[in-house]
Amino acid sequence: MEGGSFLNLIESIDKFAVGIFRQFLIREDADKVLILTPNEEYKRWAIAYLSTRLKGFGKKVVVECEGERKEQKEIKSTKDNLLDKYTFENFVVGPSNELAYKVCLEVAKNPGKLFNPLFIYGRSGLGKTHLLHAIGNQLKARYRVLYIPLMDFSDSMVKAFKENRVEEFREKFFNLDVLLLDDVQFLVGKERTQIELFRIYEKLQAEEKQIVLVSDRHPRDLKDVSERLISRFESGLIIEIGLDEETKRRIIKQKLILYGLPLDQETIDYVFENTGYNVREIEGFVKTLKVSGIKRLPKSEELDKEKKVQLIINTVAKGFKLNPELLKKDTKERKVINARHIAMFLCKTILNLPYSQIGEFFGKKDHTAVMYAVKKVEQRCREDRKFMYMVSFFEKSIRKSLGL
Ligand code: ADP
Ligand code: MG
């Protein structure tokens, strides 16, 4: 799975091209390099590039387009559940994910040794699943590897119990060298699953087999999970993965290259300002951009949008018995801040406007205040039922007024 020596060579001759090659799936062995490009356009580019630049490279180089290999891939991905497309080579590294990346790379070099168990946690869409697959892809040729999300583990256990195949179920896990368990937060409240996992965990650890766990929260914050499991998770290395501004910009560039979009500052800023700190969201946005381009709406639609935003502001302000204009000013009073956050959140969820544009309507110079407001409201909705009812009450009445 290493793209090492081929990529090293490209890097030594062309720093820009290596950035593009890193986006492709590269399989390299002793005498052959297989390059899988995401589309025909890249395939043609890669062939043309290599035929002029890659002279005297000792290995045979084959370029194929991913679509051509889809069928084979789908058949293949059943046993270890690993997806080829997630590799270390196409994982963009920056300050907020560097540690997680490096530790995973080390695990992929020396499984069962230094970092065992390894526990990675962080919000959704930050590359946790990607890293799990990258470890597996690097190791699968030499080790018995299994990637499994907790829900699938649980379902397959329940099925095994029903069909009297528990021993077979356990054996499958006991025989592994590397267990990659995703979305461990779903252990919450699943007692039987916890008992089975504990058993497997103890066995694999005793034999120094590698376990990597991924969750959206720290082990300590996994409520309703047995203490003995939590303390096992805590006994290894625990790493948080995040996303900072610099890494976000690098990722945007990678995704723009991948979709063949221009890499100019305006496009990068446009994506940056209209997406949150979530790589999945960035990918979705860039894909849409590829299809629809950067659009400026006609004047009439802009006006229409303004009216809708005003309606949202009026409705929320009325609910809070506030003057709507206050929501657009920089008032620090708690009640006003609260109402402003809810109104911003509703502009995002109901109208799906870019963060930067919502900011403009509220007299904010940049988009971060809107992003913060949306995050804050989402968080409170999860924690406070009454608050959630209030927000959904506003939402329903606004949707009704807008005829949505
Ligand atoms: P998580 O498991 O943390 O919710 P995923 O691993 O599923 O997130 O990542 C979501 C998407 O974003 C995937 O398509 C993944 O390839 C991509 N992604 C996440 N982090 C990075 C990164 N650092 N570089 C490149 N792609 C990334
Ligand atoms: Mg995931």
Short mmCIF file of C-alpha atoms and ligand atoms in Angstrom, two decimals:
data_model
loop_
_atom_site.label_atom_id
_atom_site.label_comp_id
_atom_site.label_asym_id
_atom_site.label_seq_id
_atom_site.Cartn_x
_atom_site.Cartn_y
_atom_site.Cartn_z
CA MET A 1 0.00 0.00 0.00
CA GLU A 2 2.95 2.34 0.20
CA GLY A 3 3.22 4.95 -2.49
CA GLY A 4 6.67 5.70 -1.07
CA SER A 5 9.35 5.37 -3.68
CA PHE A 6 7.22 6.37 -6.67
CA LEU A 7 5.97 9.47 -4.84
CA ASN A 8 9.48 10.24 -3.61
CA LEU A 9 10.70 10.22 -7.15
CA ILE A 10 7.91 12.50 -8.38
CA GLU A 11 8.53 14.81 -5.45
CA SER A 12 12.17 15.08 -6.38
CA ILE A 13 11.35 16.14 -9.93
CA ASP A 14 8.18 18.20 -9.47
CA LYS A 15 6.81 19.54 -6.18
CA PHE A 16 3.51 20.60 -7.73
CA ALA A 17 2.77 17.34 -9.53
CA VAL A 18 3.40 15.32 -6.40
CA GLY A 19 0.49 17.19 -4.78
CA ILE A 20 -1.78 15.88 -7.51
CA PHE A 21 -0.39 12.36 -7.46
CA ARG A 22 -0.94 12.19 -3.71
CA GLN A 23 -4.68 12.49 -4.32
CA PHE A 24 -4.70 9.29 -6.32
CA LEU A 25 -4.77 5.83 -4.93
CA ILE A 26 -1.34 4.33 -5.47
CA ARG A 27 -0.43 0.71 -5.02
CA GLU A 28 3.22 -0.05 -5.30
CA ASP A 29 5.10 -3.29 -5.01
CA ALA A 30 8.55 -4.54 -5.97
CA ASP A 31 8.16 -4.24 -9.73
CA LYS A 32 4.89 -2.46 -10.41
CA VAL A 33 3.07 0.77 -9.61
CA LEU A 34 -0.70 0.99 -10.08
CA ILE A 35 -2.20 4.47 -10.08
CA LEU A 36 -5.95 4.89 -9.76
CA THR A 37 -7.31 8.27 -10.75
CA PRO A 38 -10.80 9.52 -9.77
CA ASN A 39 -11.82 10.26 -13.37
CA GLU A 40 -10.86 9.96 -17.04
CA GLU A 41 -9.53 13.52 -17.18
CA TYR A 42 -6.92 12.76 -14.52
CA LYS A 43 -6.09 9.45 -16.13
CA ARG A 44 -5.22 11.21 -19.39
CA TRP A 45 -3.24 13.83 -17.51
CA ALA A 46 -1.29 11.24 -15.51
CA ILE A 47 -0.44 9.19 -18.60
CA ALA A 48 0.70 12.27 -20.51
CA TYR A 49 2.72 13.51 -17.57
CA LEU A 50 4.42 10.21 -16.85
CA SER A 51 5.26 9.52 -20.47
CA THR A 52 7.30 12.70 -20.68
CA ARG A 53 8.68 12.99 -17.14
CA LEU A 54 9.18 9.47 -15.89
CA LYS A 55 12.12 8.17 -17.83
CA GLY A 56 14.27 5.35 -16.56
CA PHE A 57 12.09 4.40 -13.58
CA GLY A 58 12.72 0.71 -12.95
CA LYS A 59 9.11 -0.37 -12.36
CA LYS A 60 6.16 -0.83 -14.64
CA VAL A 61 3.64 1.97 -14.15
CA VAL A 62 -0.05 1.41 -14.91
CA VAL A 63 -2.66 4.17 -14.77
CA GLU A 64 -6.34 3.29 -14.44
CA CYS A 65 -9.46 5.25 -13.68
CA GLU A 66 -11.32 4.33 -10.48
CA GLY A 67 -14.61 3.80 -12.29
CA GLU A 68 -13.04 0.98 -14.34
CA ARG A 69 -12.17 -0.87 -11.15
CA LYS A 70 -15.37 -0.29 -9.21
CA GLU A 71 -16.82 -3.72 -9.75
CA GLN A 72 -13.70 -5.51 -8.59
CA LYS A 73 -13.47 -3.23 -5.58
CA GLU A 74 -17.01 -3.84 -4.43
CA ILE A 75 -16.57 -7.57 -4.49
CA LYS A 76 -13.32 -7.30 -2.61
CA SER A 77 -14.33 -5.10 0.26
CA THR A 78 -16.37 -7.68 2.18
CA LYS A 79 -13.90 -9.51 4.38
CA ASP A 80 -11.86 -6.90 6.18
CA ASN A 81 -14.36 -4.11 5.40
CA LEU A 82 -11.49 -1.87 4.36
CA LEU A 83 -12.01 0.86 1.80
CA ASP A 84 -9.05 1.36 -0.51
CA LYS A 85 -9.74 5.03 -1.00
CA TYR A 86 -8.67 6.03 2.51
CA THR A 87 -4.89 6.08 2.71
CA PHE A 88 -2.15 7.94 4.55
CA GLU A 89 -1.03 9.46 1.26
CA ASN A 90 -4.28 11.28 0.65
CA PHE A 91 -4.76 12.39 4.26
CA VAL A 92 -3.91 16.09 4.54
CA VAL A 93 -1.85 16.84 7.62
CA GLY A 94 -1.78 20.07 9.64
CA PRO A 95 -1.28 21.18 13.23
CA SER A 96 -4.63 19.86 14.52
CA ASN A 97 -4.37 16.31 13.18
CA GLU A 98 -0.62 15.82 12.95
CA LEU A 99 -0.29 13.92 16.20
CA ALA A 100 -3.14 11.55 15.37
CA TYR A 101 -1.66 11.03 11.90
CA LYS A 102 1.84 10.31 13.17
CA VAL A 103 0.68 7.89 15.85
CA CYS A 104 -1.50 6.04 13.35
CA LEU A 105 1.45 5.81 10.98
CA GLU A 106 3.54 4.35 13.80
CA VAL A 107 0.80 1.83 14.58
CA ALA A 108 0.74 0.88 10.91
CA LYS A 109 4.48 0.26 11.07
CA ASN A 110 4.61 -1.54 14.40
CA PRO A 111 1.20 -2.91 15.32
CA GLY A 112 0.75 -4.16 18.88
CA LYS A 113 3.86 -2.42 20.12
CA LEU A 114 4.10 1.15 21.28
CA PHE A 115 0.59 2.51 21.14
CA ASN A 116 -1.76 -0.22 22.18
CA PRO A 117 -4.62 0.32 22.62
CA LEU A 118 -4.90 3.56 20.73
CA PHE A 119 -7.98 5.66 21.30
CA ILE A 120 -8.73 8.55 18.92
CA TYR A 121 -11.60 10.93 19.53
CA GLY A 122 -12.98 14.08 17.98
CA ARG A 123 -16.06 15.62 16.41
CA SER A 124 -17.71 14.21 13.32
CA GLY A 125 -16.14 14.69 9.89
CA LEU A 126 -12.53 15.17 10.97
CA GLY A 127 -10.94 12.07 9.45
CA LYS A 128 -11.15 9.47 12.21
CA THR A 129 -12.64 6.78 10.00
CA HIS A 130 -10.21 7.73 7.24
CA LEU A 131 -7.24 7.08 9.55
CA LEU A 132 -8.62 3.74 10.72
CA HIS A 133 -8.88 2.53 7.14
CA ALA A 134 -5.44 3.93 6.33
CA ILE A 135 -3.93 1.81 9.13
CA GLY A 136 -5.81 -1.25 7.91
CA ASN A 137 -4.85 -0.75 4.28
CA GLN A 138 -1.20 -0.53 5.19
CA LEU A 139 -1.31 -3.70 7.28
CA LYS A 140 -3.74 -5.98 5.49
CA ALA A 141 -1.17 -7.67 3.30
CA ARG A 142 0.78 -8.98 6.29
CA TYR A 143 -1.74 -9.14 9.14
CA ARG A 144 -5.26 -10.32 9.80
CA VAL A 145 -7.10 -7.03 9.99
CA LEU A 146 -10.74 -6.15 10.57
CA TYR A 147 -12.39 -2.75 10.40
CA ILE A 148 -15.81 -2.68 12.01
CA PRO A 149 -18.15 0.04 13.23
CA LEU A 150 -19.54 -0.64 16.69
CA MET A 151 -23.12 -0.88 15.41
CA ASP A 152 -22.15 -3.66 13.00
CA PHE A 153 -20.26 -5.42 15.76
CA SER A 154 -23.36 -5.26 17.91
CA ASP A 155 -25.74 -6.42 15.16
CA SER A 156 -23.51 -9.28 14.20
CA MET A 157 -23.25 -10.34 17.87
CA VAL A 158 -27.04 -10.31 18.33
CA LYS A 159 -27.41 -12.36 15.16
CA ALA A 160 -24.80 -14.86 16.37
CA PHE A 161 -26.66 -15.26 19.65
CA LYS A 162 -29.95 -15.86 17.87
CA GLU A 163 -28.42 -18.44 15.57
CA ASN A 164 -26.39 -20.17 18.25
CA ARG A 165 -23.09 -19.20 16.67
CA VAL A 166 -21.53 -17.26 19.52
CA GLU A 167 -18.34 -19.32 19.52
CA GLU A 168 -17.87 -18.73 15.83
CA PHE A 169 -18.46 -15.02 16.35
CA ARG A 170 -15.83 -14.84 19.11
CA GLU A 171 -13.32 -16.91 17.16
CA LYS A 172 -13.46 -14.49 14.29
CA PHE A 173 -12.28 -11.72 16.61
CA PHE A 174 -9.89 -13.83 18.69
CA ASN A 175 -8.00 -14.65 15.50
CA LEU A 176 -7.32 -11.07 14.54
CA ASP A 177 -3.98 -9.28 14.65
CA VAL A 178 -5.49 -5.84 14.29
CA LEU A 179 -8.97 -4.74 15.37
CA LEU A 180 -10.10 -1.34 14.13
CA LEU A 181 -13.28 -0.42 15.96
CA ASP A 182 -15.15 2.67 14.79
CA ASP A 183 -17.81 4.79 16.51
CA VAL A 184 -17.27 3.36 19.97
CA GLN A 185 -19.64 6.00 21.40
CA PHE A 186 -22.50 3.69 20.38
CA LEU A 187 -21.50 1.33 23.19
CA VAL A 188 -23.55 3.55 25.47
CA GLY A 189 -26.30 1.52 27.11
CA LYS A 190 -25.50 -1.70 25.20
CA GLU A 191 -24.68 -4.06 28.04
CA ARG A 192 -24.39 -7.33 26.17
CA THR A 193 -22.19 -5.75 23.50
CA GLN A 194 -19.95 -4.35 26.23
CA ILE A 195 -19.54 -7.77 27.80
CA GLU A 196 -18.59 -9.39 24.48
CA LEU A 197 -16.26 -6.57 23.56
CA PHE A 198 -14.56 -6.79 26.93
CA ARG A 199 -13.92 -10.48 26.43
CA ILE A 200 -12.43 -9.93 22.97
CA TYR A 201 -10.48 -6.94 24.18
CA GLU A 202 -8.84 -8.87 27.03
CA LYS A 203 -7.87 -11.73 24.76
CA LEU A 204 -6.35 -9.52 22.06
CA GLN A 205 -4.50 -7.36 24.56
CA ALA A 206 -3.06 -10.37 26.35
CA GLU A 207 -1.58 -11.49 23.04
CA GLU A 208 -0.33 -7.99 22.21
CA LYS A 209 -2.62 -7.67 19.25
CA GLN A 210 -3.29 -4.14 18.10
CA ILE A 211 -6.59 -2.44 18.96
CA VAL A 212 -7.51 1.00 17.66
CA LEU A 213 -10.70 2.62 18.90
CA VAL A 214 -12.42 5.67 17.51
CA SER A 215 -15.12 7.71 19.19
CA ASP A 216 -16.73 11.12 19.04
CA ARG A 217 -15.88 11.71 22.71
CA HIS A 218 -13.24 10.99 25.33
CA PRO A 219 -13.57 7.62 27.15
CA ARG A 220 -14.42 9.52 30.33
CA ASP A 221 -17.46 11.00 28.62
CA LEU A 222 -18.87 7.66 27.56
CA LYS A 223 -21.75 7.47 30.00
CA ASP A 224 -23.44 4.12 30.67
CA VAL A 225 -20.40 2.14 29.67
CA SER A 226 -18.93 -0.26 32.22
CA GLU A 227 -16.11 1.10 34.31
CA ARG A 228 -13.84 -1.80 33.45
CA LEU A 229 -14.10 -1.06 29.72
CA ILE A 230 -13.51 2.66 30.24
CA SER A 231 -10.42 1.98 32.33
CA ARG A 232 -9.10 -0.36 29.60
CA PHE A 233 -9.62 2.35 26.97
CA GLU A 234 -7.86 4.82 29.21
CA SER A 235 -4.91 2.54 29.73
CA GLY A 236 -3.50 3.25 26.28
CA LEU A 237 -2.78 6.37 24.35
CA ILE A 238 -5.68 8.79 23.94
CA ILE A 239 -5.47 11.41 21.21
CA GLU A 240 -7.86 14.12 20.19
CA ILE A 241 -8.21 15.05 16.54
CA GLY A 242 -9.35 18.52 15.55
CA LEU A 243 -9.39 20.94 12.66
CA ASP A 244 -7.69 24.34 12.72
CA GLU A 245 -7.67 27.13 10.18
CA GLU A 246 -4.39 26.20 8.54
CA THR A 247 -5.34 22.55 8.11
CA LYS A 248 -8.77 23.54 6.83
CA ARG A 249 -7.16 25.67 4.13
CA ARG A 250 -4.83 22.84 3.11
CA ILE A 251 -7.76 20.43 2.92
CA ILE A 252 -9.75 22.88 0.79
CA LYS A 253 -6.84 23.06 -1.64
CA GLN A 254 -6.62 19.28 -1.81
CA LYS A 255 -10.35 18.94 -2.51
CA LEU A 256 -10.24 21.68 -5.16
CA ILE A 257 -7.37 19.87 -6.93
CA LEU A 258 -9.27 16.62 -6.66
CA TYR A 259 -12.34 18.06 -8.36
CA GLY A 260 -10.32 19.94 -10.96
CA LEU A 261 -11.40 23.38 -9.71
CA PRO A 262 -9.28 26.53 -9.79
CA LEU A 263 -6.90 27.04 -6.90
CA ASP A 264 -7.08 30.83 -6.80
CA GLN A 265 -7.42 32.73 -3.54
CA GLU A 266 -10.99 33.79 -4.26
CA THR A 267 -12.22 30.23 -4.66
CA ILE A 268 -10.33 29.05 -1.58
CA ASP A 269 -11.81 31.89 0.49
CA TYR A 270 -15.27 31.22 -0.89
CA VAL A 271 -15.13 27.60 0.27
CA PHE A 272 -13.50 28.58 3.54
CA GLU A 273 -16.17 31.08 4.46
CA ASN A 274 -19.08 28.89 3.51
CA THR A 275 -18.13 25.75 5.35
CA GLY A 276 -17.68 24.86 8.98
CA TYR A 277 -14.82 22.98 10.60
CA ASN A 278 -15.85 19.65 9.15
CA VAL A 279 -14.11 17.94 6.24
CA ARG A 280 -17.25 16.10 5.18
CA GLU A 281 -19.00 19.45 4.81
CA ILE A 282 -16.05 20.85 2.86
CA GLU A 283 -16.12 17.88 0.49
CA GLY A 284 -19.87 18.29 -0.03
CA PHE A 285 -19.49 21.98 -0.72
CA VAL A 286 -16.66 21.49 -3.23
CA LYS A 287 -18.66 18.80 -5.02
CA THR A 288 -21.62 21.18 -5.34
CA LEU A 289 -19.26 23.86 -6.57
CA LYS A 290 -18.03 21.52 -9.26
CA VAL A 291 -21.58 21.02 -10.49
CA SER A 292 -23.04 24.48 -10.08
CA GLY A 293 -20.07 26.86 -10.03
CA ILE A 294 -19.80 29.99 -7.92
CA LYS A 295 -23.16 31.59 -8.35
CA ARG A 296 -24.29 35.14 -7.83
CA LEU A 297 -28.05 35.26 -7.63
CA PRO A 298 -30.05 37.71 -9.74
CA LYS A 299 -31.13 40.89 -7.98
CA SER A 300 -34.75 39.84 -7.53
CA GLU A 301 -33.72 36.66 -5.73
CA GLU A 302 -31.32 38.58 -3.52
CA LEU A 303 -34.19 40.83 -2.52
CA ASP A 304 -36.41 37.90 -1.87
CA LYS A 305 -33.74 36.43 0.37
CA GLU A 306 -33.50 39.63 2.34
CA LYS A 307 -37.22 39.51 3.01
CA LYS A 308 -37.01 35.95 4.23
CA VAL A 309 -34.15 36.75 6.59
CA GLN A 310 -36.12 39.70 7.93
CA LEU A 311 -39.11 37.45 8.54
CA ILE A 312 -36.91 35.08 10.57
CA ILE A 313 -35.51 37.98 12.59
CA ASN A 314 -38.99 39.43 13.21
CA THR A 315 -40.45 36.10 14.33
CA VAL A 316 -37.65 35.34 16.76
CA ALA A 317 -37.54 38.91 18.10
CA LYS A 318 -41.30 38.84 18.68
CA GLY A 319 -40.99 35.55 20.58
CA PHE A 320 -38.40 37.17 22.85
CA LYS A 321 -40.39 40.43 23.06
CA LEU A 322 -37.49 42.36 21.55
CA ASN A 323 -37.14 45.03 18.93
CA PRO A 324 -35.97 43.18 15.73
CA GLU A 325 -33.37 45.85 14.99
CA LEU A 326 -31.56 44.95 18.21
CA LEU A 327 -30.66 41.55 16.75
CA LYS A 328 -28.63 43.24 14.04
CA LYS A 329 -26.72 45.42 16.46
CA ASP A 330 -23.80 44.53 18.62
CA THR A 331 -25.81 44.41 21.85
CA LYS A 332 -24.19 42.28 24.53
CA GLU A 333 -27.36 41.70 26.59
CA ARG A 334 -27.87 37.97 27.13
CA LYS A 335 -31.44 37.85 25.92
CA VAL A 336 -30.47 39.61 22.69
CA ILE A 337 -27.48 37.34 22.11
CA ASN A 338 -29.67 34.32 22.62
CA ALA A 339 -32.30 35.53 20.15
CA ARG A 340 -29.61 36.51 17.63
CA HIS A 341 -28.04 33.05 17.82
CA ILE A 342 -31.38 31.36 17.23
CA ALA A 343 -32.19 33.64 14.29
CA MET A 344 -28.80 32.96 12.70
CA PHE A 345 -29.23 29.24 13.23
CA LEU A 346 -32.65 29.34 11.55
CA CYS A 347 -31.27 31.27 8.58
CA LYS A 348 -28.79 28.44 8.10
CA THR A 349 -31.20 25.56 8.58
CA ILE A 350 -34.26 26.97 6.81
CA LEU A 351 -32.68 29.05 4.03
CA ASN A 352 -29.33 27.27 3.87
CA LEU A 353 -27.52 30.53 3.14
CA PRO A 354 -23.72 30.74 3.23
CA TYR A 355 -22.36 31.72 6.64
CA SER A 356 -20.76 34.84 5.23
CA GLN A 357 -24.04 36.07 3.77
CA ILE A 358 -25.96 35.48 7.00
CA GLY A 359 -23.23 37.47 8.73
CA GLU A 360 -23.82 40.38 6.35
CA PHE A 361 -27.54 40.46 7.14
CA PHE A 362 -26.73 40.68 10.84
CA GLY A 363 -24.15 43.39 10.33
CA LYS A 364 -21.19 41.11 11.04
CA LYS A 365 -18.01 41.57 9.07
CA ASP A 366 -17.03 37.93 9.01
CA HIS A 367 -18.64 34.54 9.03
CA THR A 368 -17.18 33.15 12.27
CA ALA A 369 -19.85 34.72 14.49
CA VAL A 370 -22.51 32.87 12.50
CA MET A 371 -20.64 29.61 12.64
CA TYR A 372 -20.27 30.00 16.37
CA ALA A 373 -23.99 30.75 16.78
CA VAL A 374 -25.03 27.70 14.76
CA LYS A 375 -22.73 25.45 16.78
CA LYS A 376 -23.94 26.90 20.06
CA VAL A 377 -27.63 26.39 19.21
CA GLU A 378 -27.00 22.84 18.02
CA GLN A 379 -25.21 22.07 21.25
CA ARG A 380 -27.94 23.56 23.45
CA CYS A 381 -30.60 21.66 21.51
CA ARG A 382 -28.80 18.44 22.39
CA GLU A 383 -28.48 19.31 26.05
CA ASP A 384 -31.65 21.20 26.85
CA ARG A 385 -34.99 19.77 25.79
CA LYS A 386 -36.98 22.92 26.53
CA PHE A 387 -34.64 24.99 24.42
CA MET A 388 -34.96 22.48 21.58
CA TYR A 389 -38.77 22.74 21.69
CA MET A 390 -38.55 26.50 21.55
CA VAL A 391 -36.26 26.43 18.50
CA SER A 392 -38.41 23.91 16.67
CA PHE A 393 -41.50 25.97 17.49
CA PHE A 394 -39.89 28.99 15.80
CA GLU A 395 -38.80 26.86 12.90
CA LYS A 396 -42.27 25.46 12.28
CA SER A 397 -43.97 28.81 12.38
CA ILE A 398 -41.38 30.39 10.05
CA ARG A 399 -41.59 27.54 7.57
CA LYS A 400 -45.36 27.94 7.58
CA SER A 401 -45.16 31.69 6.90
CA LEU A 402 -42.70 31.06 4.06
CA GLY A 403 -44.89 28.33 2.63
CA LEU A 404 -42.12 25.73 2.96
P1 ADP B 1 -15.03 11.04 10.88
O1 ADP B 1 -14.89 9.56 10.92
O2 ADP B 1 -14.10 11.75 11.79
O3 ADP B 1 -16.46 11.50 11.06
P2 ADP B 1 -14.23 10.70 8.13
O4 ADP B 1 -12.95 9.96 8.32
O5 ADP B 1 -15.40 9.89 7.69
O6 ADP B 1 -14.61 11.54 9.43
O7 ADP B 1 -13.97 11.90 7.11
C1 ADP B 1 -15.00 12.52 6.36
C2 ADP B 1 -14.51 12.78 4.96
O8 ADP B 1 -13.50 13.77 5.00
C3 ADP B 1 -13.88 11.57 4.31
O9 ADP B 1 -14.23 11.54 2.95
C4 ADP B 1 -12.40 11.76 4.48
O10 ADP B 1 -11.65 11.18 3.45
C5 ADP B 1 -12.28 13.28 4.45
N1 ADP B 1 -11.18 13.74 5.30
C6 ADP B 1 -11.21 13.93 6.64
N2 ADP B 1 -10.03 14.39 7.10
C7 ADP B 1 -9.23 14.51 6.01
C8 ADP B 1 -7.89 14.94 5.82
N3 ADP B 1 -7.13 15.34 6.84
N4 ADP B 1 -7.40 14.93 4.56
C9 ADP B 1 -8.16 14.53 3.53
N5 ADP B 1 -9.42 14.12 3.63
C10 ADP B 1 -9.97 14.10 4.85
MG MG B 2 -16.41 8.16 11.21
#
